[in-house]
Coordinates of C-alpha atoms in Angstrom, one line a residue:
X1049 CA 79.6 158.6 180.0
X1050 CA 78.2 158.8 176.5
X1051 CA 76.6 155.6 175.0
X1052 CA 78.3 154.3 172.0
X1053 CA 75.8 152.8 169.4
X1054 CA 76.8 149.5 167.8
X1055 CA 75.7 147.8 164.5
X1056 CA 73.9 144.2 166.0
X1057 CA 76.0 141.8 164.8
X1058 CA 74.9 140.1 161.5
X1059 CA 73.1 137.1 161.9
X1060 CA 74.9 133.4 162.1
X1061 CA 74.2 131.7 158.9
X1062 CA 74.3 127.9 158.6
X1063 CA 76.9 126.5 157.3
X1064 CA 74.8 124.7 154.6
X1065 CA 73.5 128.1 153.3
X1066 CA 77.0 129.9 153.1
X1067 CA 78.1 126.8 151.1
X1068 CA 75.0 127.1 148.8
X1069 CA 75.7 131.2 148.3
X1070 CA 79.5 130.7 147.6
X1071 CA 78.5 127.7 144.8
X1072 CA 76.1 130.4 143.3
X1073 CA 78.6 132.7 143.3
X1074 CA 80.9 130.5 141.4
X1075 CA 78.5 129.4 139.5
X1076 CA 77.5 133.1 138.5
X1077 CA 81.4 133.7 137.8
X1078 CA 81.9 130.9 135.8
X1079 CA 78.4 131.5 133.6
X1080 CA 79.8 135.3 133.5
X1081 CA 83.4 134.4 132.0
X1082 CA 81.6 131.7 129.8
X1083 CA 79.8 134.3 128.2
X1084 CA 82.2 136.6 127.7
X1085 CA 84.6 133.7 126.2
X1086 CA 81.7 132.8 124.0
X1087 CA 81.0 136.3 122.9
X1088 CA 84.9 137.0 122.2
X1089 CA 85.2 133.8 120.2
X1090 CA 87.8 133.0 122.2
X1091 CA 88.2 129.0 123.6
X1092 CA 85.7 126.8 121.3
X1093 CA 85.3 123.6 122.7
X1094 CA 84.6 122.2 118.6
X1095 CA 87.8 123.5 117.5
X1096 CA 89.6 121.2 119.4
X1097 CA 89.9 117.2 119.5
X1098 CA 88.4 115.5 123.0
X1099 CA 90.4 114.8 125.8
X1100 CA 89.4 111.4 125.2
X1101 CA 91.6 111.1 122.7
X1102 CA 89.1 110.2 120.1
X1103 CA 86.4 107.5 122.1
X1104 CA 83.9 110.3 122.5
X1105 CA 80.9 110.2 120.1
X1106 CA 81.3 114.2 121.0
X1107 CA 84.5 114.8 120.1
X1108 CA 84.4 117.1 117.0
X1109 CA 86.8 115.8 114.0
X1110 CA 85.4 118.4 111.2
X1111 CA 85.6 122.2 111.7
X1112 CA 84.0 125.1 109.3
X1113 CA 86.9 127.3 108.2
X1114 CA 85.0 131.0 108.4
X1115 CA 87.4 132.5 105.8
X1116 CA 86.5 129.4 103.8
X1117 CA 82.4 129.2 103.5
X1118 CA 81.8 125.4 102.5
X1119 CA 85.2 124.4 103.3
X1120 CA 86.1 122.3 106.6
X1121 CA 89.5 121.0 108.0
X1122 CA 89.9 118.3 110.2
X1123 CA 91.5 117.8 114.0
X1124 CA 92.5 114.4 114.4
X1125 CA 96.4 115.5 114.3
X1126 CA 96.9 117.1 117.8
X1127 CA 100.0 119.0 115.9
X1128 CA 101.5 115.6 115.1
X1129 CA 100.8 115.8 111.2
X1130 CA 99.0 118.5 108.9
X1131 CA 95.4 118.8 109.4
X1132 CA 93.1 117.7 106.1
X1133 CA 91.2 120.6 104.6
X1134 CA 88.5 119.3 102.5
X1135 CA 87.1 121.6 100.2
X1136 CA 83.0 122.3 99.5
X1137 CA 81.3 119.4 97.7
X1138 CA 81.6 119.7 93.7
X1139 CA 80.2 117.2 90.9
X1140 CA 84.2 115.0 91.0
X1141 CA 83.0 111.9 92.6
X1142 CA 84.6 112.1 96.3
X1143 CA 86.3 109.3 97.8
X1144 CA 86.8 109.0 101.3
X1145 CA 90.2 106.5 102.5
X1146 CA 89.4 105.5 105.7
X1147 CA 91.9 104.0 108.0
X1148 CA 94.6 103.7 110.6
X1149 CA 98.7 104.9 109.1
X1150 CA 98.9 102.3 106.5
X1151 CA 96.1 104.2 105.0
X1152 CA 97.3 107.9 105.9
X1153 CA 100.7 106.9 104.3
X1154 CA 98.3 106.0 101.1
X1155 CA 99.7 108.0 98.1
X1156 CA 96.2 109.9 97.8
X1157 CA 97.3 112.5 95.4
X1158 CA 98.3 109.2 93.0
X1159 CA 95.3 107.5 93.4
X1160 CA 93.2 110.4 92.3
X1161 CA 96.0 111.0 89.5
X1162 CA 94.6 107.2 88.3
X1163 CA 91.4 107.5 88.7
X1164 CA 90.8 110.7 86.5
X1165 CA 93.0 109.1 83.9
X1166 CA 90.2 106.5 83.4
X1167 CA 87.3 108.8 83.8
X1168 CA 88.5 112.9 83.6
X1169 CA 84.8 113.8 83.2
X1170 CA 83.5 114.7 86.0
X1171 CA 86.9 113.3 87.6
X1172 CA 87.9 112.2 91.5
X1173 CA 88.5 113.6 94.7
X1174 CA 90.2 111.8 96.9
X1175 CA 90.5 112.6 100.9
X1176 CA 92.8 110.6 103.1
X1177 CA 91.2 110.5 106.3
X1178 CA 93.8 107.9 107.6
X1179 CA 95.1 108.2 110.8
X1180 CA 97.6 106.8 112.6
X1181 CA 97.1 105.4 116.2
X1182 CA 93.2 104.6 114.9
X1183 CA 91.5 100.9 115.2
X1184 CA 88.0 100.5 114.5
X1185 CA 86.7 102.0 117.4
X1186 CA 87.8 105.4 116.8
X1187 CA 87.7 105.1 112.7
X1188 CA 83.9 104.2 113.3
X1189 CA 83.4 107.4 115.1
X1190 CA 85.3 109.4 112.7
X1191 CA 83.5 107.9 109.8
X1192 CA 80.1 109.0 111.3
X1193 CA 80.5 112.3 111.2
X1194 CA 82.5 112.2 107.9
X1195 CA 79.6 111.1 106.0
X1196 CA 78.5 115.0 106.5
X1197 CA 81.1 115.5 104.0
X1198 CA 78.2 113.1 101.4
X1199 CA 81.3 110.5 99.8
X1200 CA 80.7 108.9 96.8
X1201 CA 82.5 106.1 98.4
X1202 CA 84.0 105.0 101.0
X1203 CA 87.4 102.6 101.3
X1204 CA 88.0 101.1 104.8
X1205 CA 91.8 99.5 105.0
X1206 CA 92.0 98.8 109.0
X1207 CA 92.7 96.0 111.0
X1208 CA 96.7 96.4 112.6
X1209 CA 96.0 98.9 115.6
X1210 CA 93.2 97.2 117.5
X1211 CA 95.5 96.4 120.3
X1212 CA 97.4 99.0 119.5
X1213 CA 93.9 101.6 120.2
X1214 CA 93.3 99.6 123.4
X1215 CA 96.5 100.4 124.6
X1216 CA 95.2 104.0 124.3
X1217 CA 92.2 103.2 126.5
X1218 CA 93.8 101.5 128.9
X1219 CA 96.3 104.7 129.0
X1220 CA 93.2 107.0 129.5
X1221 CA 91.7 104.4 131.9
X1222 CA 95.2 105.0 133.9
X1223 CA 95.2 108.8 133.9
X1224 CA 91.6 109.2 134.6
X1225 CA 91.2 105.8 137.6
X1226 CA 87.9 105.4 136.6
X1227 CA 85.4 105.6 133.1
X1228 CA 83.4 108.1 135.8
X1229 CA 86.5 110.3 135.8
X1230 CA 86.9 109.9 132.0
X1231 CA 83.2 111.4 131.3
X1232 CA 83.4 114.0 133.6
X1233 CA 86.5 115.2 132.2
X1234 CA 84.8 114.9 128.7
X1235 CA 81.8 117.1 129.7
X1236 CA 83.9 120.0 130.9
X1237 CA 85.7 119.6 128.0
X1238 CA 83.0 121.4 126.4
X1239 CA 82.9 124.4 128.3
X1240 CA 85.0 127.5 127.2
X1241 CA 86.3 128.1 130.4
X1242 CA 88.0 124.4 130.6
X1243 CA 89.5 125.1 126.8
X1244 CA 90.6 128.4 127.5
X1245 CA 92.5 126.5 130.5
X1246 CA 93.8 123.9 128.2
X1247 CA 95.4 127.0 126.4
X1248 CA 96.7 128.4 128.7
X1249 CA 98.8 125.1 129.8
X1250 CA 99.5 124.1 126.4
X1251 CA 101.3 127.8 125.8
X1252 CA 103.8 126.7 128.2
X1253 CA 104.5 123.4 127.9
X1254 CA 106.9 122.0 125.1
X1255 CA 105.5 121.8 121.6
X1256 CA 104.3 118.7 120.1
X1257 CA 107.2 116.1 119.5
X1258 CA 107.6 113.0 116.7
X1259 CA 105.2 110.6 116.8
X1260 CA 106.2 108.4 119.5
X1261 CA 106.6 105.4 118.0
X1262 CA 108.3 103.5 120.6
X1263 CA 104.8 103.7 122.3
X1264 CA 103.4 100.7 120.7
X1265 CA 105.8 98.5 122.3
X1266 CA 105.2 100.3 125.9
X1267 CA 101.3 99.8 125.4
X1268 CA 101.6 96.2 124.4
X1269 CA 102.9 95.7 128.1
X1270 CA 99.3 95.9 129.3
X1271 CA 98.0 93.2 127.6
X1272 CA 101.6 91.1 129.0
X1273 CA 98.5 88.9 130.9
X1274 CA 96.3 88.6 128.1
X1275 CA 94.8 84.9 127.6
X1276 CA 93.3 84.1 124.4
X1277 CA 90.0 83.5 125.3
X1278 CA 90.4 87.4 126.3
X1279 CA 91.7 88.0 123.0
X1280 CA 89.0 87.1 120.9
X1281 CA 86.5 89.4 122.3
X1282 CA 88.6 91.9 120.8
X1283 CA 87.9 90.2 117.2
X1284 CA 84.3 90.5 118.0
X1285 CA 84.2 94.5 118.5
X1286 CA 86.7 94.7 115.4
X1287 CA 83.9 92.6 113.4
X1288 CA 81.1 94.4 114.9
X1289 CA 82.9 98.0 114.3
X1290 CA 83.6 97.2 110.7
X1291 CA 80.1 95.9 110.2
X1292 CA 78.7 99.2 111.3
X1293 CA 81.1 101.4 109.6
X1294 CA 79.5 99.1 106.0
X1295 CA 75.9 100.0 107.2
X1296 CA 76.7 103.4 108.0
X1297 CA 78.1 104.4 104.0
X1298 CA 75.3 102.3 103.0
X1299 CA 72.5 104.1 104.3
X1300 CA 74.2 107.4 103.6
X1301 CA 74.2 106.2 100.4
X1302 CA 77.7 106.0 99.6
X1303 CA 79.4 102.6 97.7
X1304 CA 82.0 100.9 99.7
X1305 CA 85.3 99.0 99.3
X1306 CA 86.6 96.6 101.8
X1307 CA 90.3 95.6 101.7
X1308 CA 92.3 93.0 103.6
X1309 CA 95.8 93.8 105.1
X1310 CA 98.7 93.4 104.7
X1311 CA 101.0 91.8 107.6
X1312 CA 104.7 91.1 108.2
X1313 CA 105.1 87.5 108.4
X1314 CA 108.6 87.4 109.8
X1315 CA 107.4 89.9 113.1
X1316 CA 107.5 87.8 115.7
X1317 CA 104.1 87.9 118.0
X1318 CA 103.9 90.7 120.6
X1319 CA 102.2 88.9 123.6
X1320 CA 102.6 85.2 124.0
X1321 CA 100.9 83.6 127.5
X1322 CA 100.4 80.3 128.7
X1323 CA 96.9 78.6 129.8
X1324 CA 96.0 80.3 133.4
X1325 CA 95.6 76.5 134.4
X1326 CA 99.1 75.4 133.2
X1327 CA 100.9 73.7 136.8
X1328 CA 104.1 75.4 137.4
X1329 CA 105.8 72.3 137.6
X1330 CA 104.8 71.9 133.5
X1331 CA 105.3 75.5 132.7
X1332 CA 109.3 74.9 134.3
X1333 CA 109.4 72.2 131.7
X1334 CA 108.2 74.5 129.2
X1335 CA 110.4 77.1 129.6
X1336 CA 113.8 74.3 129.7
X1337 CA 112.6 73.1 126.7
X1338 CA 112.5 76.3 124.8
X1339 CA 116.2 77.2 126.4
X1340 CA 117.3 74.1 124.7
X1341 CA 116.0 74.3 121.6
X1342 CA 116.8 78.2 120.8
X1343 CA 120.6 77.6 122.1
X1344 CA 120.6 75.0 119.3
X1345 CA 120.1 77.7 116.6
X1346 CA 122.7 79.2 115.5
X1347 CA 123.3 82.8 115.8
X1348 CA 123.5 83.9 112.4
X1349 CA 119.5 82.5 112.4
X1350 CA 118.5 84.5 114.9
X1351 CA 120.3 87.5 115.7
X1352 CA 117.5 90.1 116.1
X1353 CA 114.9 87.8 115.3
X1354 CA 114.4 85.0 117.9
X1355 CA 114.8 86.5 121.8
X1356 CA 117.3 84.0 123.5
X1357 CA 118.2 86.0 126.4
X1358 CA 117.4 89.4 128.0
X1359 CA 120.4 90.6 126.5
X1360 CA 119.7 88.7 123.2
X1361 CA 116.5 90.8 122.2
X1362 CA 114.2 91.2 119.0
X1363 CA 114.6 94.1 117.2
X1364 CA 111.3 95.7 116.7
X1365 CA 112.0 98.5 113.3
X1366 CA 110.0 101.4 112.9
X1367 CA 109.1 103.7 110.2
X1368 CA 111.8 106.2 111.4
X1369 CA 114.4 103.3 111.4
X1370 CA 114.6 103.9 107.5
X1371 CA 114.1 107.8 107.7
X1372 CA 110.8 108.2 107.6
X1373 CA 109.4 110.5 110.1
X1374 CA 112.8 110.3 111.5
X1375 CA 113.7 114.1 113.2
X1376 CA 115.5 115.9 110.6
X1377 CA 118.5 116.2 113.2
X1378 CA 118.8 112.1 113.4
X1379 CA 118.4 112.1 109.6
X1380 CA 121.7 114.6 109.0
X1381 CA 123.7 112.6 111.6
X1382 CA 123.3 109.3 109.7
X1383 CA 124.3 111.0 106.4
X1384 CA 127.0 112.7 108.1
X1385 CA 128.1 108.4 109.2
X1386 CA 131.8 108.0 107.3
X1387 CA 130.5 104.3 106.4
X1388 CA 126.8 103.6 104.9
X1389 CA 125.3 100.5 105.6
X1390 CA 125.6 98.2 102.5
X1391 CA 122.1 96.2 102.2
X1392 CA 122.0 92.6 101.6
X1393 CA 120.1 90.6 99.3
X1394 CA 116.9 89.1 100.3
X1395 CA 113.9 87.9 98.3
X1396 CA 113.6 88.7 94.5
X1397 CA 109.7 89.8 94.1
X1398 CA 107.6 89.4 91.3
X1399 CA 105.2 91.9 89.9
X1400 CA 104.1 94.7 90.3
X1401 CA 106.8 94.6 93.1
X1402 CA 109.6 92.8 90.9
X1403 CA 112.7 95.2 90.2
X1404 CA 115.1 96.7 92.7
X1405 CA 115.2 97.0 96.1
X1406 CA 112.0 99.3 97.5
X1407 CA 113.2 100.1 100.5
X1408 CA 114.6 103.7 100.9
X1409 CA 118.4 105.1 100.8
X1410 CA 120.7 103.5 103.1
X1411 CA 122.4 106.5 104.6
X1412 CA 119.1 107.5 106.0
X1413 CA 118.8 103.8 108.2
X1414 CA 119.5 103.9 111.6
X1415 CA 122.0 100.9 112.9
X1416 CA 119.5 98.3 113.2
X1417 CA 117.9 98.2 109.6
X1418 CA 121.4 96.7 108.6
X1419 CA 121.5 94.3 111.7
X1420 CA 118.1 92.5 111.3
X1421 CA 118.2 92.5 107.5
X1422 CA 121.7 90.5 108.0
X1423 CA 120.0 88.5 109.9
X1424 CA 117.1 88.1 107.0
X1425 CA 119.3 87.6 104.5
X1426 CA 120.8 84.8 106.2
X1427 CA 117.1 83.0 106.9
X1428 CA 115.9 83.7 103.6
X1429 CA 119.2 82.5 101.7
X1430 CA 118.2 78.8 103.1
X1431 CA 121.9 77.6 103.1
X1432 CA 122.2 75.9 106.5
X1433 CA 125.5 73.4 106.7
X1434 CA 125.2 69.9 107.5
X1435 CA 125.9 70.8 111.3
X1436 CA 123.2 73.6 111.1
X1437 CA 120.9 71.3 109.6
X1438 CA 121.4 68.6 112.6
X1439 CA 121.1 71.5 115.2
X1440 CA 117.7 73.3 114.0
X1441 CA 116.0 69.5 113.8
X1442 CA 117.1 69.0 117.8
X1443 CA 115.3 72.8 117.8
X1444 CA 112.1 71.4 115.8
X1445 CA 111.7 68.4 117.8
X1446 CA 112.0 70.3 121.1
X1447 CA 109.6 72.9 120.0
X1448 CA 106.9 70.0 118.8
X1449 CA 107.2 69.2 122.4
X1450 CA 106.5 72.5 123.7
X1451 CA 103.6 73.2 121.4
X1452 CA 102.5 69.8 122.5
X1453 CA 101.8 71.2 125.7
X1454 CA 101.0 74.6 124.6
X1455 CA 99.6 74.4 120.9
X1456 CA 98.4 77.8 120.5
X1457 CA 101.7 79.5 122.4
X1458 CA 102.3 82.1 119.7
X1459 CA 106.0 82.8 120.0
X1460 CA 106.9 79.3 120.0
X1461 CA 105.1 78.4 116.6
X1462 CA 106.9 81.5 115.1
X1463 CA 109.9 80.1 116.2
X1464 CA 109.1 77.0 115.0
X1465 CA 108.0 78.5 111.9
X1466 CA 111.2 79.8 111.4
X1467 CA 113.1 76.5 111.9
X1468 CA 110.8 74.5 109.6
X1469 CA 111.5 77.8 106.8
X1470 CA 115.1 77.0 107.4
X1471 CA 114.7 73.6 106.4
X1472 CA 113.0 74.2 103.3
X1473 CA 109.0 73.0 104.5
X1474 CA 107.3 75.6 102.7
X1475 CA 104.2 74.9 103.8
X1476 CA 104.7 74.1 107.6
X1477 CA 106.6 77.2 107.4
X1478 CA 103.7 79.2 106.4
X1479 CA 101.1 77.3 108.4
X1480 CA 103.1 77.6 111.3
X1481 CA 104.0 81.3 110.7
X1482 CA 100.1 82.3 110.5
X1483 CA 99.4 80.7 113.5
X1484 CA 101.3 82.7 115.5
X1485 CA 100.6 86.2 113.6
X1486 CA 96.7 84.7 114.6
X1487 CA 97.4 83.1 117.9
X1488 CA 99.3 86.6 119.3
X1489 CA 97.4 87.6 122.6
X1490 CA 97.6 91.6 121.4
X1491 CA 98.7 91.6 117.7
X1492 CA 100.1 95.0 115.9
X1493 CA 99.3 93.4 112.6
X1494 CA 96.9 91.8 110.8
X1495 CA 96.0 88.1 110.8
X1496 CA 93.9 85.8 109.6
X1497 CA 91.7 86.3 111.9
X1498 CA 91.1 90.0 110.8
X1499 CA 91.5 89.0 107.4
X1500 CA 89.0 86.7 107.8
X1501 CA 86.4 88.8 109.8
X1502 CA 86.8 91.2 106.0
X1503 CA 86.3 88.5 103.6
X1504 CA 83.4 87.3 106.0
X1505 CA 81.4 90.6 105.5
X1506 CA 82.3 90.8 102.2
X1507 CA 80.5 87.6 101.4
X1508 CA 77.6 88.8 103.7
X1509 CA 77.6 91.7 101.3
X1510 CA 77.6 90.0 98.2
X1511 CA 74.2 90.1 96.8
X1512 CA 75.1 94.6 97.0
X1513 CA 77.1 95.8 93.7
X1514 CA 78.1 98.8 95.7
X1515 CA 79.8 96.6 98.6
X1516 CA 83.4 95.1 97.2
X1517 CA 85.9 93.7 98.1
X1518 CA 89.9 93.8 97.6
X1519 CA 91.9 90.7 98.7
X1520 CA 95.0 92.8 98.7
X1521 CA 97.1 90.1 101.3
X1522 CA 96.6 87.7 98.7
X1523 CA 97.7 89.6 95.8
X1524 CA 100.7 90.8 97.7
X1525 CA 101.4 87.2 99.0
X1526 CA 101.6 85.9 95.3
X1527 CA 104.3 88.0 94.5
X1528 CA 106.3 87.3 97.2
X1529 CA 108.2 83.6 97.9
X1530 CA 106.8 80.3 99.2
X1531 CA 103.8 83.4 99.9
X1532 CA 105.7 84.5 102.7
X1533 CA 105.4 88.8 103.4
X1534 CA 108.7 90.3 104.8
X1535 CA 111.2 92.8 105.0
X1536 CA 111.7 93.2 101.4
X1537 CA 108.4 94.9 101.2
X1538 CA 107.5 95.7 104.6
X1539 CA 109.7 98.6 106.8
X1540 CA 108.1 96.9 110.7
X1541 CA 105.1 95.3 111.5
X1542 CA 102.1 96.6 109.2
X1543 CA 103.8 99.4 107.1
X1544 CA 105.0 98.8 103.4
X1545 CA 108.1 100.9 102.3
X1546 CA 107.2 104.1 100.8
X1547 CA 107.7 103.1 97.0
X1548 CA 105.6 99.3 97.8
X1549 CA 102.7 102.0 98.6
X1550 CA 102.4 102.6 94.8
X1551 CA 102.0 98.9 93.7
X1552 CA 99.4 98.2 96.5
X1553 CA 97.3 101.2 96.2
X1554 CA 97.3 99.8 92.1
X1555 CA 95.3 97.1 93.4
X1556 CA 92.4 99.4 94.5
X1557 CA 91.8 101.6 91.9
X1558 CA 89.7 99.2 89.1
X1559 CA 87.2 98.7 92.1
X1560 CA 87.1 102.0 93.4
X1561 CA 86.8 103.0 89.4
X1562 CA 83.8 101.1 89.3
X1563 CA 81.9 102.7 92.6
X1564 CA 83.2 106.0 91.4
X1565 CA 80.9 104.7 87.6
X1566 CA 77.9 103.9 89.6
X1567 CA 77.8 106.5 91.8
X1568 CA 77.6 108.7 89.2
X1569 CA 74.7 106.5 87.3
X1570 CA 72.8 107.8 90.7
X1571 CA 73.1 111.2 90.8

């Protein structure tokens, strides 16, 4: 019987060292289709923003445009808004606007208009590098690597989104479980191979929708357990953010201009908690108290503006509530509406806001600009009855009681704010009003506190010509009654109507002159 040769069998190999030759031959792979991405052009990790949303010191916000040489365009938008292209450095003194939306809604094309009015020779550039979803932490890191593009000056307007950029974080925080996650999703993130991924998914999926306003509300239920002793270490990176963004334009050599903000007094606080120590038993006595005292007001007081009941909610407006940024759909269907909403009067303003109205055209408001501004009209008219009258001082006194307990509870001095507005004290109204905008465990506008962390460094500052300072929330306040901001100016929280943007931006432009003058004197 013939002998059939074999092949000996190939030799066992241990486990460890099969797993060690199958990661080199993924690594090899993946170095291979690297490569050949990177050789293609295909996949470039700096042409697109960070996973991280912005947080990464890596993440790239300028990009060289090749057909362009000297020119760059920025990707902060995602697809949410038109990327700025910023053209190669010439002798125009460049201005950078540096900010959160307020500041990308800034009429930049306007403000350069002004500015080479009063000085044509060598003239202005302006870029608007505003952008909307942005506290300080992300604006710092944006302003870092937009000193590359060597500003003449720099104007910072920030100070609304801190809480709402948290909300952000947390949101990453939540996708990612852990910061570990975060970074390691970041570091991939550079790698062709990931992008070219990232392409891939994003071909299929939906295209970018409207900015998703409604968000702001959703993120502020995260901070639902905020105490403000928590709170306040938020002020801290806010003043330490803005203090760094000042040294930064400093030593690059560019002036700088500081502004306050500009808040909605009449937006009730977002987050409003009790003392983690409060006994239940004086927390059920809080809560009775309140029920009793809003009952007492009547409706047409509160309607939209003071939560009674679950049913009885505040109605939060948005920029897209008066048409802007409103899908073009929604925008047809409300001027296709058989009946448009007739505005009431509120406020008369004095200059440079005095004049008519400055909101925008009523057919392009949704159902609840008309409902809350009823509801305005009603506070700011001041014409209780005699039974009114005897109802909102039950509401005072029971309120004194609750802040009696609770001084700093934010919701309940706005209330009280309100009440004390109603009965014509001025200044209790105001002083009450500011507490809460400042007292708010997660504010989505400014307050004195961030006010007061800009006037701060601008004092620190004061000894440098090229650091200044606009007050612009007390200029606005001045031309507004008893010094109170509201809806007559403002379309929500933080956001001025489109044609107020003209007046305010005003306010800026004899400083930003002046840096522009000196600037020049060191070229």
């Amino acid at each position: 019987m013939p002998v059939v040769e074999t092949s000996p069998a190939p030799p066992n190999l241990p486990v460890a060292r099969r797993l060690l030759y199958a990661a080199l031959t993924t690594l090899l792979f993946a170095a291979a289709l690297e490569g050949a991405l990177a050789a293609l052009g295909l996949a470039n990790p700096a042409a697109r923003l960070s996973l991280t949303r912005g947080f990464s010191t890596r993440a790239r916000y300028f990009v060289p445009d090749p057909a362009q040489p000297g020119t760059v365009h920025t990707q902060m938008f995602s697809g949410d808004s038109p990327e700025v292209v910023v053209p190669p450095r010439g002798p125009r003194v460049r201005v950078l606007l540096m900010g959160e939306s307020s500041t990308e809604g800034f009429p930049e094309e306007y403000i350069q208009e002004r500015l080479d009015a009063a000085l044509p020779d060598p003239g202005f550039e302006v870029i608007n590098l505003g952008r909307h979803g942005y506290g300080s932490e992300r604006v710092r890191i944006l302003l870092a690597q937009a000193l590359e593009l060597h500003p003449d000056v720099v104007f910072i307007y920030l100070g609304h989104n801190e809480f709402v950029e948290q909300g952000f974080a947390l949101e990453l925080a939540r996708e990612w479980h852990s910061g570990v996650a975060l970074e390691a999703v970041d570091w991939l993130a550079r790698l062709r191979t990931m992008n070219a991924a990232i392409e891939v998914a994003e071909s299929i999926a939906p295209g970018p929708s409207a900015r998703p306003e409604s968000q702001q509300a959703e993120r502020a239920d995260a901070f639902r357990e905020l105490t403000y002793d928590r709170t306040v270490l938020f002020y801290k990176v806010y003043r330490d953010n803005l203090a760094a963004m000042v040294e930064l334009a400093r030593e690059a050599g560019a002036g700088v201009l500081l502004s306050t903000v500009v808040p909605n007094d009449f937006d009730p606080p977002a987050v409003s908690t009790f003392p983690v120590n409060l006994p239940e038993t004086t927390r059920a006595d809080v809560f009775r108290l309140r029920g009793l005292a809003l009952g007492a007001i009547p409706e047409r007081f509160r309607k939209g503006l003071i939560q009674t009941s679950p049913e009885a909610g505040v109605i939060h407006l948005r920029p897209s509530d008066w048409g802007e940024l409103a899908p073009p759909a929604e925008l047809a269907a409300r001027r296709a509406r058989a009946a448009v909403p007739a505005p009431p009067e509120l406020r008369a303003l004095s200059a440079p806001f005095a004049g008519p109205p400055l909101w925008s055209d009523p057919r392009d408001w949704s159902a609840a600009v008309p409902e809350l501004l009823d509801t305005c009209a009603q506070v700011v008219q001041r014409a209780p009855t005699e039974d009114e009258r005897r109802l909102l001082s039950v509401t005072a006194t029971r309120l004194n009681e609750v802040l009696t307990i609770c001084p700093d509870h934010p919701i309940t001095l706005f209330e009280l704010g309100l009440v004390r507005y109603l009965l014509g004290d001025d200044d209790g109204a105001a002083r009450l009003l500011h507490a809460a905008a400042a007292y708010d465990r997660a504010p989505t506008h400014g307050n004195d506190v961030i006010n007061g962390v800009v006037r701060e460094l601008a004092a620190q500052h004061a000894d440098d010509p090229d650091v200044r300072c606009v007050d612009a929330e007390q200029l606005v306040r001045a031309a507004c009654p008893e010094g109170l901001v509201g809806y007559e100016l403002m379309m929500d929280n933080c956001h001025l109507h489109a044609q107020a943007r003209y007046a305010l931006v005003d306010m800026f432009v004899p400083q930003l002159l002046e840096l522009g003058r000196a600037a020049l004197t060191r070229r």
